[in-house]
């Protein structure tokens, strides 16, 4: 990497009605930075970024734990679940969503352990949490771009829209492939103990693989349609934003 440095070189300047006057002008001079300095700066910046990310994760995990112990999350979950209960969203899944608004890992974990909630409710909720990514991640991004002129507003709007679309597409996929992907318990963490009546039947896994393998064209067509729908929504939103900016610009003039 080269760092510009200023140095003076002789030049000429013509004064109207007079002779040419010699002047000095400043031009950039390049100075090579040692490789060790560049490597050291890269390592320092990497360690700082890692510590910042880890600090945000720990901070929001503690905040969620405090809000849970003080029953703040429970009270909010009671109020929210009362409104969302007609859609099959109960208190446990609401606690996961509220926690996921703050920190994605904790929210996803709470959502996954909501045993009384059916899978077709947990999967869209988890998709929204992962798409939104949590306030912890957004503050990490803000801390990185704060020294630039990049606006964080489009990013936040996009992440919220991503959560909504991911949840909607997951719900739609569950409706289309009902009975194909609704095999709960096929993916378990290592060392998980199941009651005898919840052992996974190998025949069900075989039927699942056959049902997926037997409809590749259907899965491909639906995936392409979902992708085109997302692209159309993105183009429509971008066009609307540009039109609003153009209207505001004309009004300011």
XYZ file of C-alpha atoms in Angstrom:
253
model
C 0.000 0.000 0.000
C 1.292 3.439 -0.856
C 0.596 6.566 1.126
C 0.654 9.881 -0.724
C 3.020 12.470 0.651
C 3.231 16.071 -0.471
C 6.387 17.539 -1.979
C 7.078 20.769 -3.868
C 8.342 20.944 -7.447
C 9.212 24.025 -9.485
C 6.699 25.396 -11.976
C 5.671 28.589 -13.738
C 2.766 30.991 -13.378
C 1.911 33.742 -15.843
C 0.791 37.053 -14.355
C -1.370 39.163 -16.741
C 0.612 42.122 -18.101
C 3.855 40.885 -16.550
C 6.535 38.337 -17.224
C 6.316 34.686 -16.239
C 6.884 34.200 -12.515
C 8.413 30.932 -11.253
C 6.333 29.289 -8.531
C 6.357 26.051 -6.590
C 3.463 23.617 -6.834
C 2.677 20.676 -4.578
C 2.306 17.193 -6.072
C 1.675 13.929 -4.256
C 4.615 11.689 -3.537
C 4.170 7.986 -2.874
C 5.805 6.295 0.083
C 5.740 2.507 0.548
C 4.355 1.167 3.842
C 6.181 -1.910 5.219
C 4.411 -5.253 4.837
C 4.736 -5.912 8.574
C 2.763 -2.753 9.346
C -0.017 -3.744 6.956
C -0.160 -7.280 8.390
C -0.201 -5.996 11.959
C -3.044 -3.573 11.204
C -5.047 -6.362 9.544
C -4.620 -8.651 12.562
C -5.555 -5.869 14.999
C -8.675 -4.972 13.005
C -9.718 -8.633 12.769
C -9.337 -9.197 16.515
C -11.265 -6.005 17.246
C -14.112 -7.096 14.962
C -14.252 -10.577 16.544
C -14.327 -9.144 20.068
C -17.016 -6.660 19.043
C -19.231 -9.383 17.580
C -18.738 -11.656 20.591
C -19.415 -8.781 22.954
C -22.728 -7.963 21.274
C -23.814 -11.624 21.375
C -23.011 -11.936 25.093
C -24.592 -8.559 25.872
C -27.912 -9.369 24.224
C -27.977 -12.878 25.669
C -27.679 -11.309 29.120
C -30.353 -8.728 28.282
C -32.757 -11.470 27.171
C -31.989 -13.470 30.333
C -32.679 -10.422 32.510
C -35.932 -9.662 30.667
C -36.988 -13.289 31.103
C -36.166 -13.390 34.825
C -38.019 -10.124 35.435
C -41.051 -11.507 33.519
C -40.919 -8.702 30.959
C -40.729 -11.213 28.105
C -43.547 -13.255 29.663
C -45.848 -10.235 29.978
C -45.162 -9.159 26.395
C -45.673 -12.737 25.229
C -49.027 -12.913 27.025
C -50.224 -9.708 25.359
C -48.920 -10.627 21.912
C -50.151 -14.223 21.999
C -53.639 -13.004 22.915
C -53.695 -11.097 19.620
C -52.030 -13.831 17.534
C -53.824 -16.821 19.052
C -56.344 -17.024 16.143
C -53.363 -17.797 13.885
C -52.202 -20.662 16.095
C -49.319 -18.692 17.634
C -49.147 -19.410 21.353
C -47.178 -17.981 24.240
C -44.094 -20.179 23.878
C -43.551 -19.383 20.215
C -44.213 -15.695 20.918
C -41.430 -15.707 23.522
C -39.100 -17.099 20.879
C -40.064 -14.417 18.366
C -39.653 -11.602 20.903
C -36.256 -12.947 21.928
C -35.319 -13.365 18.266
C -36.022 -9.699 17.642
C -33.090 -9.021 19.961
C -30.721 -11.956 19.319
C -31.105 -14.559 16.579
C -29.439 -17.534 18.300
C -31.390 -17.282 21.558
C -34.667 -16.660 19.740
C -34.180 -19.631 17.417
C -33.320 -21.867 20.372
C -36.442 -20.867 22.317
C -38.559 -21.369 19.198
C -37.105 -24.814 18.587
C -37.775 -25.946 22.154
C -41.442 -24.881 22.076
C -42.598 -28.506 22.269
C -46.304 -27.696 22.471
C -46.179 -25.772 19.179
C -46.674 -27.684 15.910
C -43.903 -27.706 13.343
C -45.835 -25.738 10.703
C -45.900 -22.819 13.165
C -42.319 -23.138 14.420
C -40.708 -23.227 10.977
C -42.176 -19.911 9.697
C -41.366 -18.309 13.053
C -37.768 -19.522 12.873
C -37.535 -18.304 9.266
C -38.631 -14.828 10.336
C -36.109 -14.757 13.185
C -33.241 -15.852 10.940
C -34.280 -13.450 8.179
C -34.527 -10.508 10.575
C -31.211 -11.563 12.217
C -31.808 -9.737 15.486
C -31.004 -6.316 16.867
C -27.632 -7.621 18.030
C -26.493 -8.221 14.439
C -27.850 -4.866 13.312
C -25.850 -3.046 15.971
C -22.762 -4.975 14.890
C -23.298 -3.783 11.326
C -23.942 -0.243 12.545
C -20.682 -0.215 14.497
C -18.796 -1.227 11.347
C -20.413 1.219 8.902
C -20.680 4.109 11.373
C -17.414 5.575 10.094
C -18.676 5.627 6.514
C -21.412 7.531 4.705
C -23.486 4.354 4.199
C -27.081 4.677 5.424
C -28.274 1.892 7.701
C -31.977 2.502 6.983
C -32.201 0.507 3.700
C -30.412 -2.377 5.404
C -32.895 -2.474 8.304
C -35.878 -2.248 5.966
C -34.428 -4.993 3.802
C -33.778 -7.322 6.752
C -37.313 -6.869 8.057
C -38.702 -7.544 4.586
C -36.432 -10.584 4.336
C -37.878 -11.950 7.568
C -41.455 -11.446 6.384
C -40.790 -13.002 2.965
C -38.849 -15.925 4.438
C -41.682 -16.657 6.861
C -44.306 -16.396 4.110
C -42.358 -18.624 1.720
C -41.781 -21.215 4.432
C -45.482 -21.286 5.249
C -46.314 -21.564 1.544
C -43.826 -24.399 1.047
C -45.303 -26.265 4.012
C -48.766 -25.926 2.494
C -47.616 -27.094 -0.941
C -45.480 -29.988 0.282
C -47.734 -30.929 3.190
C -46.767 -34.349 4.467
C -43.393 -34.277 2.729
C -41.344 -31.960 4.901
C -43.430 -32.242 8.074
C -41.337 -35.035 9.536
C -40.378 -33.594 12.885
C -37.494 -35.113 14.783
C -35.401 -36.319 11.830
C -32.618 -33.866 12.690
C -31.480 -34.152 16.300
C -28.525 -32.803 18.192
C -25.912 -35.302 19.267
C -26.813 -37.135 22.464
C -30.551 -36.346 22.245
C -32.695 -38.870 24.139
C -36.175 -39.661 22.859
C -38.991 -41.569 24.552
C -39.639 -45.009 23.126
C -42.815 -43.904 21.360
C -40.929 -41.102 19.554
C -38.222 -43.196 17.939
C -37.805 -42.346 14.275
C -39.107 -45.036 11.982
C -36.574 -45.822 9.218
C -39.465 -46.543 6.853
C -40.728 -42.982 7.260
C -37.306 -41.637 6.315
C -37.296 -43.888 3.246
C -40.761 -42.660 2.263
C -39.649 -39.065 2.764
C -36.634 -39.443 0.484
C -38.762 -41.140 -2.185
C -41.444 -38.443 -2.065
C -38.860 -35.699 -2.533
C -36.975 -37.559 -5.252
C -40.195 -38.328 -7.121
C -41.160 -34.673 -7.658
C -38.000 -32.847 -8.794
C -39.775 -30.957 -11.567
C -42.495 -29.724 -9.220
C -39.937 -28.543 -6.674
C -37.905 -26.823 -9.411
C -40.919 -25.018 -10.887
C -42.146 -23.803 -7.507
C -38.645 -22.669 -6.516
C -38.306 -20.695 -9.759
C -41.732 -19.116 -9.244
C -40.824 -18.090 -5.705
C -37.548 -16.615 -6.941
C -39.312 -14.659 -9.712
C -41.917 -13.414 -7.239
C -39.181 -12.178 -4.913
C -37.403 -10.485 -7.819
C -40.627 -8.804 -8.924
C -41.272 -7.521 -5.397
C -37.716 -6.197 -5.177
C -38.042 -4.381 -8.520
C -41.413 -2.918 -7.521
C -40.085 -1.678 -4.182
C -36.959 -0.201 -5.808
C -39.068 1.568 -8.443
C -41.401 2.966 -5.783
C -38.474 4.268 -3.716
C -36.912 5.949 -6.762
C -40.225 7.560 -7.686
C -40.674 8.905 -4.157
C -37.162 10.343 -4.182
C -37.788 11.978 -7.551
C -41.043 13.523 -6.307
C -39.330 14.827 -3.165
C -36.540 16.296 -5.288
C -39.011 18.170 -7.500
C -40.901 19.451 -4.464
C -37.690 20.755 -2.901
C -36.885 22.639 -6.103
